[in-house]
mmCIF file of C-alpha atoms and ligand atoms in Angstrom:
data_model
loop_
_atom_site.group_PDB
_atom_site.id
_atom_site.type_symbol
_atom_site.label_atom_id
_atom_site.label_comp_id
_atom_site.label_asym_id
_atom_site.label_seq_id
_atom_site.Cartn_x
_atom_site.Cartn_y
_atom_site.Cartn_z
ATOM 1 C CA MET A 1 -6.935 -61.726 12.099
ATOM 2 C CA LYS A 2 -4.614 -61.542 15.115
ATOM 3 C CA GLU A 3 -4.419 -65.013 16.481
ATOM 4 C CA ILE A 4 -6.500 -66.465 19.141
ATOM 5 C CA ARG A 5 -4.788 -67.619 21.969
ATOM 6 C CA LYS A 6 -6.507 -67.050 24.915
ATOM 7 C CA ILE A 7 -10.265 -66.329 25.708
ATOM 8 C CA ALA A 8 -12.463 -65.314 28.544
ATOM 9 C CA ILE A 9 -15.868 -66.558 29.645
ATOM 10 C CA MET A 10 -18.228 -65.019 32.520
ATOM 11 C CA THR A 11 -21.945 -64.987 32.517
ATOM 12 C CA GLY A 12 -24.324 -62.606 33.025
ATOM 13 C CA GLY A 13 -28.101 -61.621 34.531
ATOM 14 C CA GLY A 14 -29.752 -63.997 36.126
ATOM 15 C CA ASP A 15 -28.606 -67.848 37.074
ATOM 16 C CA CYS A 16 -30.006 -71.326 34.999
ATOM 17 C CA SER A 17 -29.670 -74.424 34.295
ATOM 18 C CA GLY A 18 -27.523 -75.174 31.690
ATOM 19 C CA LEU A 19 -25.242 -72.251 32.600
ATOM 20 C CA ASN A 20 -22.336 -74.683 33.841
ATOM 21 C CA PRO A 21 -22.964 -76.636 30.777
ATOM 22 C CA VAL A 22 -21.982 -74.494 28.644
ATOM 23 C CA ILE A 23 -18.985 -73.117 30.313
ATOM 24 C CA ARG A 24 -17.693 -76.951 30.241
ATOM 25 C CA ALA A 25 -18.320 -77.126 26.782
ATOM 26 C CA VAL A 26 -16.914 -73.457 26.122
ATOM 27 C CA VAL A 27 -13.400 -74.918 27.992
ATOM 28 C CA ARG A 28 -13.111 -78.435 26.699
ATOM 29 C CA THR A 29 -13.636 -77.730 22.972
ATOM 30 C CA ALA A 30 -10.849 -74.621 24.026
ATOM 31 C CA ILE A 31 -8.428 -76.733 25.611
ATOM 32 C CA MET A 32 -8.700 -80.180 23.986
ATOM 33 C CA LYS A 33 -9.538 -78.770 20.491
ATOM 34 C CA TYR A 34 -7.376 -75.308 20.039
ATOM 35 C CA GLY A 35 -4.832 -75.756 23.325
ATOM 36 C CA LEU A 36 -6.436 -72.358 24.123
ATOM 37 C CA GLU A 37 -5.610 -70.742 27.674
ATOM 38 C CA VAL A 38 -9.789 -69.972 28.841
ATOM 39 C CA VAL A 39 -9.975 -67.779 31.812
ATOM 40 C CA GLY A 40 -13.167 -67.085 33.800
ATOM 41 C CA ILE A 41 -14.334 -63.565 35.060
ATOM 42 C CA ARG A 42 -16.677 -63.784 38.312
ATOM 43 C CA HIS A 43 -19.301 -62.208 38.372
ATOM 44 C CA GLY A 44 -20.595 -60.985 35.558
ATOM 45 C CA TYR A 45 -19.568 -57.399 34.256
ATOM 46 C CA HIS A 46 -18.477 -56.783 38.311
ATOM 47 C CA GLY A 47 -15.670 -58.614 37.830
ATOM 48 C CA LEU A 48 -14.913 -57.227 34.506
ATOM 49 C CA TYR A 49 -14.637 -53.824 36.118
ATOM 50 C CA HIS A 50 -12.980 -54.930 38.140
ATOM 51 C CA GLY A 51 -10.713 -57.873 36.801
ATOM 52 C CA ASP A 52 -11.750 -60.679 39.079
ATOM 53 C CA PHE A 53 -10.246 -63.227 36.313
ATOM 54 C CA VAL A 54 -9.709 -66.484 37.470
ATOM 55 C CA LYS A 55 -7.532 -69.447 35.260
ATOM 56 C CA LEU A 56 -10.057 -72.115 33.912
ATOM 57 C CA GLY A 57 -8.483 -75.765 33.244
ATOM 58 C CA LEU A 58 -10.229 -78.843 32.312
ATOM 59 C CA GLU A 59 -10.231 -79.920 36.079
ATOM 60 C CA ASP A 60 -12.457 -76.669 37.089
ATOM 61 C CA VAL A 61 -14.950 -78.309 35.142
ATOM 62 C CA GLU A 62 -15.161 -81.692 36.020
ATOM 63 C CA GLU A 63 -18.429 -82.952 37.390
ATOM 64 C CA ILE A 64 -20.278 -79.646 36.566
ATOM 65 C CA ILE A 65 -22.563 -80.615 33.957
ATOM 66 C CA THR A 66 -24.840 -81.557 36.070
ATOM 67 C CA LYS A 67 -25.101 -78.386 38.345
ATOM 68 C CA GLY A 68 -27.395 -75.443 38.412
ATOM 69 C CA GLY A 69 -26.531 -72.207 38.574
ATOM 70 C CA THR A 70 -23.289 -70.897 36.761
ATOM 71 C CA ILE A 71 -19.274 -71.616 38.785
ATOM 72 C CA LEU A 72 -18.246 -67.952 37.683
ATOM 73 C CA TYR A 73 -21.362 -66.350 39.881
ATOM 74 C CA SER A 74 -23.541 -63.699 38.092
ATOM 75 C CA SER A 75 -24.629 -60.232 38.363
ATOM 76 C CA ASN A 76 -27.385 -58.853 36.644
ATOM 77 C CA LYS A 77 -26.972 -55.312 38.135
ATOM 78 C CA ASP A 78 -23.399 -54.102 36.753
ATOM 79 C CA ASN A 79 -24.305 -52.263 33.279
ATOM 80 C CA LEU A 80 -20.724 -51.043 32.805
ATOM 81 C CA PHE A 81 -22.103 -48.653 30.205
ATOM 82 C CA GLN A 82 -23.752 -47.162 32.844
ATOM 83 C CA TYR A 83 -22.733 -47.228 36.208
ATOM 84 C CA PRO A 84 -24.117 -46.249 39.255
ATOM 85 C CA VAL A 85 -22.204 -43.217 40.559
ATOM 86 C CA ARG A 86 -21.071 -44.230 44.468
ATOM 87 C CA ASP A 87 -19.308 -42.055 47.105
ATOM 88 C CA ALA A 88 -16.202 -42.634 49.208
ATOM 89 C CA ASN A 89 -18.815 -44.552 51.828
ATOM 90 C CA GLY A 90 -19.870 -47.094 49.123
ATOM 91 C CA GLU A 91 -23.583 -44.920 49.330
ATOM 92 C CA PHE A 92 -25.078 -44.070 45.687
ATOM 93 C CA VAL A 93 -24.968 -40.594 44.560
ATOM 94 C CA ARG A 94 -28.609 -39.354 44.032
ATOM 95 C CA ASP A 95 -29.514 -35.990 41.647
ATOM 96 C CA GLU A 96 -31.445 -33.291 43.486
ATOM 97 C CA ASN A 97 -34.280 -35.457 42.842
ATOM 98 C CA GLY A 98 -33.236 -37.930 44.545
ATOM 99 C CA LYS A 99 -32.382 -39.836 41.782
ATOM 100 C CA LEU A 100 -29.580 -42.497 41.126
ATOM 101 C CA THR A 101 -26.872 -40.879 38.777
ATOM 102 C CA TYR A 102 -24.645 -42.662 36.539
ATOM 103 C CA GLU A 103 -21.274 -42.723 34.493
ATOM 104 C CA ASP A 104 -19.494 -44.712 31.418
ATOM 105 C CA VAL A 105 -17.505 -46.968 33.129
ATOM 106 C CA SER A 106 -16.519 -49.479 30.200
ATOM 107 C CA ASP A 107 -12.996 -48.130 29.226
ATOM 108 C CA VAL A 108 -12.043 -50.161 32.546
ATOM 109 C CA GLY A 109 -13.266 -53.348 31.515
ATOM 110 C CA VAL A 110 -11.351 -52.777 28.172
ATOM 111 C CA GLU A 111 -8.598 -52.205 29.890
ATOM 112 C CA ASN A 112 -8.335 -55.142 32.304
ATOM 113 C CA LEU A 113 -9.346 -57.427 29.366
ATOM 114 C CA ASN A 114 -6.437 -56.618 27.225
ATOM 115 C CA LYS A 115 -4.170 -56.566 30.148
ATOM 116 C CA ALA A 116 -4.254 -60.198 31.040
ATOM 117 C CA GLY A 117 -4.002 -60.572 27.277
ATOM 118 C CA ILE A 118 -7.631 -62.041 26.359
ATOM 119 C CA ASP A 119 -8.457 -62.230 22.843
ATOM 120 C CA ALA A 120 -11.724 -62.695 22.589
ATOM 121 C CA VAL A 121 -14.212 -62.961 25.381
ATOM 122 C CA PHE A 122 -17.595 -64.849 25.957
ATOM 123 C CA ILE A 123 -20.869 -63.399 27.031
ATOM 124 C CA LEU A 124 -23.656 -65.618 28.394
ATOM 125 C CA GLY A 125 -27.106 -63.485 29.175
ATOM 126 C CA GLY A 126 -29.806 -62.302 28.009
ATOM 127 C CA ASP A 127 -30.894 -59.104 26.773
ATOM 128 C CA GLY A 128 -29.600 -56.589 29.292
ATOM 129 C CA THR A 129 -25.751 -58.310 29.224
ATOM 130 C CA LEU A 130 -25.788 -58.973 25.943
ATOM 131 C CA THR A 131 -26.773 -55.089 24.921
ATOM 132 C CA SER A 132 -23.549 -54.637 26.992
ATOM 133 C CA GLY A 133 -21.772 -57.364 24.664
ATOM 134 C CA ARG A 134 -22.665 -55.864 21.975
ATOM 135 C CA ASP A 135 -20.894 -52.174 23.212
ATOM 136 C CA PHE A 136 -17.775 -54.058 24.195
ATOM 137 C CA ALA A 137 -17.999 -55.102 20.374
ATOM 138 C CA ARG A 138 -18.624 -51.983 19.062
ATOM 139 C CA LYS A 139 -15.374 -50.062 21.088
ATOM 140 C CA GLY A 140 -13.212 -53.067 19.217
ATOM 141 C CA VAL A 141 -13.993 -56.172 22.055
ATOM 142 C CA ASN A 142 -13.797 -59.836 20.163
ATOM 143 C CA VAL A 143 -16.966 -60.709 21.557
ATOM 144 C CA ILE A 144 -18.710 -64.260 21.159
ATOM 145 C CA ALA A 145 -22.272 -63.943 22.612
ATOM 146 C CA ILE A 146 -24.271 -66.681 24.033
ATOM 147 C CA PRO A 147 -27.735 -66.154 24.866
ATOM 148 C CA LYS A 148 -29.421 -67.313 27.966
ATOM 149 C CA THR A 149 -32.678 -67.736 29.729
ATOM 150 C CA ILE A 150 -35.243 -69.232 30.954
ATOM 151 C CA ASP A 151 -38.159 -66.959 29.357
ATOM 152 C CA ASN A 152 -37.291 -68.069 26.219
ATOM 153 C CA ASP A 153 -37.667 -64.266 24.966
ATOM 154 C CA LEU A 154 -34.742 -63.909 22.761
ATOM 155 C CA ALA A 155 -35.552 -63.429 19.494
ATOM 156 C CA PHE A 156 -33.593 -65.108 16.363
ATOM 157 C CA THR A 157 -33.108 -67.933 18.322
ATOM 158 C CA ASP A 158 -35.284 -70.964 18.850
ATOM 159 C CA PHE A 159 -35.263 -72.927 22.183
ATOM 160 C CA THR A 160 -32.396 -71.050 24.675
ATOM 161 C CA PHE A 161 -31.024 -73.702 26.908
ATOM 162 C CA GLY A 162 -32.540 -73.573 31.290
ATOM 163 C CA PHE A 163 -36.224 -73.512 29.572
ATOM 164 C CA ASP A 164 -36.849 -77.012 29.060
ATOM 165 C CA THR A 165 -35.492 -77.460 32.910
ATOM 166 C CA ALA A 166 -37.584 -74.851 33.847
ATOM 167 C CA ILE A 167 -40.627 -75.921 32.285
ATOM 168 C CA SER A 168 -39.905 -79.270 33.084
ATOM 169 C CA VAL A 169 -39.805 -78.253 37.014
ATOM 170 C CA ALA A 170 -42.755 -75.729 36.257
ATOM 171 C CA THR A 171 -45.172 -79.173 35.411
ATOM 172 C CA GLU A 172 -44.207 -80.983 38.383
ATOM 173 C CA GLY A 173 -45.662 -78.111 40.195
ATOM 174 C CA LEU A 174 -48.591 -78.692 38.346
ATOM 175 C CA ASP A 175 -48.930 -82.113 38.634
ATOM 176 C CA ARG A 176 -47.844 -82.141 42.730
ATOM 177 C CA VAL A 177 -50.914 -79.304 43.588
ATOM 178 C CA ARG A 178 -53.452 -81.115 41.522
ATOM 179 C CA THR A 179 -53.485 -84.217 44.683
ATOM 180 C CA THR A 180 -54.765 -81.183 47.008
ATOM 181 C CA GLY A 181 -56.983 -80.163 44.354
ATOM 182 C CA MET A 182 -58.588 -83.181 44.070
ATOM 183 C CA SER A 183 -58.603 -84.137 47.461
ATOM 184 C CA HIS A 184 -59.922 -80.601 49.034
ATOM 185 C CA HIS A 185 -62.009 -79.803 45.747
ATOM 186 C CA ARG A 186 -59.423 -76.284 45.573
ATOM 187 C CA ILE A 187 -59.157 -74.375 42.847
ATOM 188 C CA MET A 188 -55.296 -74.336 42.341
ATOM 189 C CA VAL A 189 -53.354 -71.717 41.330
ATOM 190 C CA VAL A 190 -49.646 -71.909 39.740
ATOM 191 C CA GLU A 191 -47.237 -68.696 39.622
ATOM 192 C CA ILE A 192 -44.764 -69.591 36.386
ATOM 193 C CA MET A 193 -41.735 -67.170 36.029
ATOM 194 C CA GLY A 194 -41.560 -65.649 32.660
ATOM 195 C CA ARG A 195 -41.567 -61.916 32.731
ATOM 196 C CA GLY A 196 -43.406 -60.735 29.878
ATOM 197 C CA ALA A 197 -42.954 -63.799 27.823
ATOM 198 C CA GLY A 198 -45.506 -66.726 28.460
ATOM 199 C CA TRP A 199 -43.855 -69.623 26.680
ATOM 200 C CA MET A 200 -42.765 -71.551 30.318
ATOM 201 C CA THR A 201 -46.520 -71.175 31.775
ATOM 202 C CA LEU A 202 -47.765 -72.268 28.546
ATOM 203 C CA HIS A 203 -45.755 -75.402 28.221
ATOM 204 C CA ALA A 204 -46.286 -76.365 31.301
ATOM 205 C CA GLY A 205 -49.658 -75.086 31.084
ATOM 206 C CA ILE A 206 -50.050 -77.701 28.050
ATOM 207 C CA ALA A 207 -47.924 -80.882 30.044
ATOM 208 C CA GLY A 208 -49.743 -80.249 33.425
ATOM 209 C CA ALA A 209 -53.607 -80.675 31.946
ATOM 210 C CA ALA A 210 -53.706 -76.873 33.708
ATOM 211 C CA ASP A 211 -57.335 -76.225 32.913
ATOM 212 C CA VAL A 212 -56.452 -72.800 32.593
ATOM 213 C CA ILE A 213 -53.944 -70.751 31.314
ATOM 214 C CA LEU A 214 -53.058 -67.105 31.947
ATOM 215 C CA LEU A 215 -50.446 -65.275 29.695
ATOM 216 C CA PRO A 216 -48.886 -61.625 29.658
ATOM 217 C CA GLU A 217 -49.824 -62.247 25.624
ATOM 218 C CA ILE A 218 -53.813 -62.719 26.390
ATOM 219 C CA PRO A 219 -55.158 -60.582 28.789
ATOM 220 C CA TYR A 220 -57.714 -62.066 30.900
ATOM 221 C CA ASP A 221 -61.208 -61.727 31.739
ATOM 222 C CA ILE A 222 -61.585 -63.514 35.126
ATOM 223 C CA ASN A 223 -65.663 -63.507 35.175
ATOM 224 C CA LYS A 224 -64.536 -66.319 31.852
ATOM 225 C CA VAL A 225 -62.076 -67.261 33.908
ATOM 226 C CA ALA A 226 -64.156 -68.517 36.698
ATOM 227 C CA GLU A 227 -67.562 -69.373 34.199
ATOM 228 C CA LYS A 228 -65.657 -71.832 33.012
ATOM 229 C CA ILE A 229 -64.628 -73.369 36.402
ATOM 230 C CA LYS A 230 -68.022 -72.823 37.324
ATOM 231 C CA ALA A 231 -69.025 -74.876 34.138
ATOM 232 C CA ASP A 232 -66.387 -77.648 34.789
ATOM 233 C CA LYS A 233 -67.946 -77.436 38.256
ATOM 234 C CA ALA A 234 -71.052 -77.973 36.542
ATOM 235 C CA ASN A 235 -70.266 -81.087 35.005
ATOM 236 C CA GLY A 236 -68.462 -83.053 37.937
ATOM 237 C CA LYS A 237 -65.333 -81.350 38.415
ATOM 238 C CA GLU A 238 -64.648 -80.572 41.841
ATOM 239 C CA PHE A 239 -60.798 -79.037 40.971
ATOM 240 C CA SER A 240 -58.976 -76.533 38.526
ATOM 241 C CA ILE A 241 -55.602 -75.999 37.671
ATOM 242 C CA VAL A 242 -54.617 -72.622 36.850
ATOM 243 C CA ALA A 243 -51.097 -72.111 35.696
ATOM 244 C CA CYS A 244 -50.738 -68.340 35.738
ATOM 245 C CA SER A 245 -47.572 -66.120 34.646
ATOM 246 C CA GLU A 246 -46.297 -63.945 36.804
ATOM 247 C CA GLY A 247 -46.832 -61.229 33.889
ATOM 248 C CA ALA A 248 -49.898 -62.509 32.898
ATOM 249 C CA LYS A 249 -52.402 -59.369 32.455
ATOM 250 C CA SER A 250 -56.020 -58.678 32.905
ATOM 251 C CA LEU A 251 -58.239 -56.331 31.193
ATOM 252 C CA ASP A 252 -56.489 -53.252 31.944
ATOM 253 C CA GLY A 253 -53.673 -54.420 30.917
ATOM 254 C CA LYS A 254 -52.104 -54.050 34.462
ATOM 255 C CA GLN A 255 -49.352 -56.653 35.742
ATOM 256 C CA VAL A 256 -48.768 -57.133 39.405
ATOM 257 C CA ILE A 257 -45.484 -55.878 40.556
ATOM 258 C CA LEU A 258 -43.249 -57.367 43.572
ATOM 259 C CA LYS A 259 -40.395 -54.994 44.383
ATOM 260 C CA VAL A 260 -38.731 -52.403 42.041
ATOM 261 C CA ARG A 261 -35.220 -53.047 42.421
ATOM 262 C CA GLU A 262 -33.422 -49.750 41.579
ATOM 263 C CA ASP A 263 -30.170 -50.031 41.208
ATOM 264 C CA SER A 264 -31.305 -52.923 38.419
ATOM 265 C CA PRO A 265 -30.781 -52.236 34.444
ATOM 266 C CA ASP A 266 -34.451 -54.202 34.195
ATOM 267 C CA PRO A 267 -36.120 -52.885 37.724
ATOM 268 C CA ILE A 268 -39.141 -53.827 37.599
ATOM 269 C CA ARG A 269 -39.842 -57.541 39.498
ATOM 270 C CA LEU A 270 -43.216 -58.979 39.014
ATOM 271 C CA GLY A 271 -44.993 -61.706 41.504
ATOM 272 C CA GLY A 272 -48.179 -61.977 43.482
ATOM 273 C CA VAL A 273 -50.701 -61.999 40.237
ATOM 274 C CA GLY A 274 -51.334 -65.825 41.717
ATOM 275 C CA SER A 275 -52.557 -64.580 44.349
ATOM 276 C CA VAL A 276 -54.722 -61.945 43.132
ATOM 277 C CA VAL A 277 -56.446 -64.927 40.602
ATOM 278 C CA ALA A 278 -57.007 -67.260 43.754
ATOM 279 C CA ASP A 279 -58.679 -64.390 45.992
ATOM 280 C CA GLN A 280 -61.140 -63.470 42.824
ATOM 281 C CA LEU A 281 -61.983 -67.313 41.858
ATOM 282 C CA GLU A 282 -61.992 -68.155 45.629
ATOM 283 C CA LYS A 283 -65.335 -65.472 45.906
ATOM 284 C CA LEU A 284 -66.507 -65.322 42.370
ATOM 285 C CA VAL A 285 -66.626 -69.139 42.228
ATOM 286 C CA GLY A 286 -67.745 -70.124 46.281
ATOM 287 C CA SER A 287 -64.559 -72.743 45.813
ATOM 288 C CA GLU A 288 -61.465 -72.444 47.723
ATOM 289 C CA ALA A 289 -58.677 -71.231 46.131
ATOM 290 C CA ARG A 290 -54.778 -71.376 47.167
ATOM 291 C CA ALA A 291 -51.867 -69.875 45.215
ATOM 292 C CA THR A 292 -48.454 -71.405 44.736
ATOM 293 C CA THR A 293 -45.577 -69.658 43.352
ATOM 294 C CA LEU A 294 -42.590 -71.473 42.306
ATOM 295 C CA GLY A 295 -40.190 -68.205 41.360
ATOM 296 C CA HIS A 296 -36.983 -69.369 41.838
ATOM 297 C CA ILE A 297 -37.103 -73.004 41.796
ATOM 298 C CA GLN A 298 -37.426 -73.302 38.305
ATOM 299 C CA ARG A 299 -34.153 -72.119 37.701
ATOM 300 C CA GLY A 300 -32.687 -74.017 40.077
ATOM 301 C CA GLY A 301 -31.264 -77.406 40.295
ATOM 302 C CA VAL A 302 -30.051 -80.525 38.176
ATOM 303 C CA PRO A 303 -30.054 -79.525 34.348
ATOM 304 C CA THR A 304 -32.561 -81.681 31.871
ATOM 305 C CA ALA A 305 -30.783 -83.835 29.703
ATOM 306 C CA HIS A 306 -31.968 -81.971 26.990
ATOM 307 C CA ASP A 307 -30.883 -78.879 28.624
ATOM 308 C CA ARG A 308 -27.149 -80.594 29.072
ATOM 309 C CA VAL A 309 -26.752 -81.366 25.570
ATOM 310 C CA LEU A 310 -28.638 -77.882 23.973
ATOM 311 C CA SER A 311 -25.764 -76.490 26.437
ATOM 312 C CA SER A 312 -23.073 -78.641 24.779
ATOM 313 C CA ARG A 313 -24.579 -77.365 21.873
ATOM 314 C CA TYR A 314 -24.461 -73.659 22.787
ATOM 315 C CA GLY A 315 -20.892 -73.691 24.100
ATOM 316 C CA TYR A 316 -18.896 -75.650 21.609
ATOM 317 C CA ALA A 317 -20.386 -73.894 18.613
ATOM 318 C CA ALA A 318 -19.691 -70.782 20.128
ATOM 319 C CA VAL A 319 -15.795 -71.749 20.359
ATOM 320 C CA GLU A 320 -15.597 -72.879 16.620
ATOM 321 C CA LEU A 321 -17.456 -68.876 15.844
ATOM 322 C CA CYS A 322 -14.289 -67.882 17.558
ATOM 323 C CA MET A 323 -11.863 -69.779 15.675
ATOM 324 C CA LYS A 324 -13.606 -68.540 12.544
ATOM 325 C CA GLY A 325 -13.045 -64.714 13.962
ATOM 326 C CA ASP A 326 -16.397 -64.366 13.469
ATOM 327 C CA PHE A 327 -17.038 -61.711 16.452
ATOM 328 C CA GLY A 328 -19.711 -59.303 17.425
ATOM 329 C CA LYS A 329 -21.995 -62.516 17.286
ATOM 330 C CA MET A 330 -24.620 -64.199 19.057
ATOM 331 C CA VAL A 331 -24.917 -67.762 18.363
ATOM 332 C CA ALA A 332 -28.244 -69.206 17.818
ATOM 333 C CA LEU A 333 -30.754 -72.922 17.961
ATOM 334 C CA GLN A 334 -32.928 -72.459 13.920
ATOM 335 C CA GLY A 335 -35.056 -75.002 13.993
ATOM 336 C CA GLU A 336 -32.417 -77.874 14.126
ATOM 337 C CA GLN A 337 -29.402 -75.883 13.017
ATOM 338 C CA MET A 338 -26.848 -73.628 15.372
ATOM 339 C CA THR A 339 -26.233 -70.402 13.670
ATOM 340 C CA ALA A 340 -24.888 -66.990 14.369
ATOM 341 C CA VAL A 341 -26.804 -63.837 14.305
ATOM 342 C CA SER A 342 -25.377 -60.160 14.340
ATOM 343 C CA LEU A 343 -25.606 -58.454 18.112
ATOM 344 C CA GLU A 344 -26.449 -55.371 16.454
ATOM 345 C CA ASP A 345 -29.495 -57.350 14.662
ATOM 346 C CA VAL A 346 -30.563 -59.325 17.807
ATOM 347 C CA ILE A 347 -29.862 -56.096 20.346
ATOM 348 C CA GLY A 348 -33.163 -53.994 20.136
ATOM 349 C CA GLN A 349 -34.983 -56.157 18.430
ATOM 350 C CA LYS A 350 -38.761 -56.903 20.355
ATOM 351 C CA THR A 351 -38.905 -60.091 22.418
ATOM 352 C CA LYS A 352 -40.240 -63.538 21.073
ATOM 353 C CA ASN A 353 -43.486 -63.804 22.593
ATOM 354 C CA VAL A 354 -46.583 -66.210 22.422
ATOM 355 C CA ASP A 355 -48.663 -66.074 19.455
ATOM 356 C CA PRO A 356 -52.386 -65.688 20.735
ATOM 357 C CA ASN A 357 -53.531 -67.287 17.059
ATOM 358 C CA GLY A 358 -50.517 -69.379 17.112
ATOM 359 C CA GLU A 359 -50.080 -73.592 17.354
ATOM 360 C CA LEU A 360 -49.797 -73.780 20.663
ATOM 361 C CA VAL A 361 -52.600 -72.029 21.897
ATOM 362 C CA THR A 362 -55.297 -72.694 19.379
ATOM 363 C CA MET A 363 -54.388 -76.602 20.131
ATOM 364 C CA ALA A 364 -54.677 -75.984 23.819
ATOM 365 C CA LYS A 365 -57.939 -74.097 22.766
ATOM 366 C CA ALA A 366 -58.983 -76.849 20.699
ATOM 367 C CA MET A 367 -58.708 -78.984 23.627
ATOM 368 C CA GLY A 368 -60.597 -77.437 26.509
ATOM 369 C CA VAL A 369 -58.395 -74.695 28.278
ATOM 370 C CA CYS A 370 -59.277 -71.281 28.968
ATOM 371 C CA PHE A 371 -57.412 -68.063 28.513
ATOM 372 C CA GLY A 372 -59.791 -66.008 30.084
ATOM 373 C CA ASP A 373 -60.823 -64.087 26.842
HETATM 374 O O1 F6P B 401 -35.546 -63.690 33.274
HETATM 375 C C1 F6P B 401 -35.699 -64.692 34.472
HETATM 376 C C2 F6P B 401 -36.159 -64.375 35.226
HETATM 377 O O2 F6P B 401 -35.941 -65.845 36.140
HETATM 378 C C3 F6P B 401 -37.749 -63.894 34.929
HETATM 379 O O3 F6P B 401 -38.638 -65.319 34.752
HETATM 380 C C4 F6P B 401 -38.096 -63.951 36.493
HETATM 381 O O4 F6P B 401 -39.215 -62.478 36.243
HETATM 382 C C5 F6P B 401 -37.073 -62.513 36.924
HETATM 383 O O5 F6P B 401 -35.674 -63.420 36.289
HETATM 384 C C6 F6P B 401 -36.693 -63.018 38.102
HETATM 385 O O6 F6P B 401 -35.090 -62.353 38.470
HETATM 386 P P1 F6P B 401 -35.038 -61.653 39.594
HETATM 387 O O7 F6P B 401 -33.632 -63.271 40.077
HETATM 388 O O8 F6P B 401 -34.005 -60.683 40.025
HETATM 389 O O9 F6P B 401 -35.563 -62.039 40.798
#
């Protein structure tokens, strides 16, 4: 095996709390334990394509453990294996049907790594970013992958950093709207991120004592939700808290789409279901209802202590994997153990979703929470 002397690290996809603590752990372990050189690739695959590399020293990761976001910046629309073609003016080149056209520019990324003398690249990202990571590994790049998603929906790993921070923020959101609900006898709907997975809403909903939890995994019947709120009212409870996933589906299986980002590998952005649910409940129940969308507030800010520890574990385990020459793998948390799984096994797996008959849902139902089913 070629000796590892110089590594690169990059962050792709949406940011989340915990990325900086991972970068810190990788840089400190690589330099302090192994005396490696470390390079940061800025703006994810965009920077890999354009050779936007910076040297990372211990001083660059000082004081970043408390910071949200990523000091390396990120991009969620630069798949080098399917890169939108642009003309000389930077405009997208479209086919006769008006659709974007694509080309494979991944060789440029490989060349840039070789030119910079990089022996291994650490890729932090979710589904899309890690799919490209696997494809670079197939091209012979020494890839070490670190899973990143606040949605906590990646297969083979129990918890990802950023999730704990996100659910803490969402729980605080539920706690805060509670006072208005109580003071004004209102139905307060809080829309929580998570794309097609209801983990954040389920955890925050339980922690925030929501009366109703609506998840993508359990299609809801709005009439059943209204009945539950009316029954609570009849029993003297004058307000209700509804934790609603942005990906919640009504019985017809439809989700509410906020926008479509044509140039993104994952173009659908969900959003707006909270307002739809609030309007419907106002009519059906006859109480005033308000919706709050937490949005990116859940992704930002100071990582919790739990996430800082988890991020440090991911970063350290990633460097150890690299020094063993165990490439093409993703670091994973399984139970209490940090372990590693082949990217070939991870990619293409179904996302990890809430089990409608699992322990958490069963427990919440036993305590009177309505899931609209
Ligand atoms: O996957 C993380 C996530 O925050 C989802 O929960 C959310 O649906 C999506 O990203 C939002 O993406 P963007 O930042 O592109 O709007």
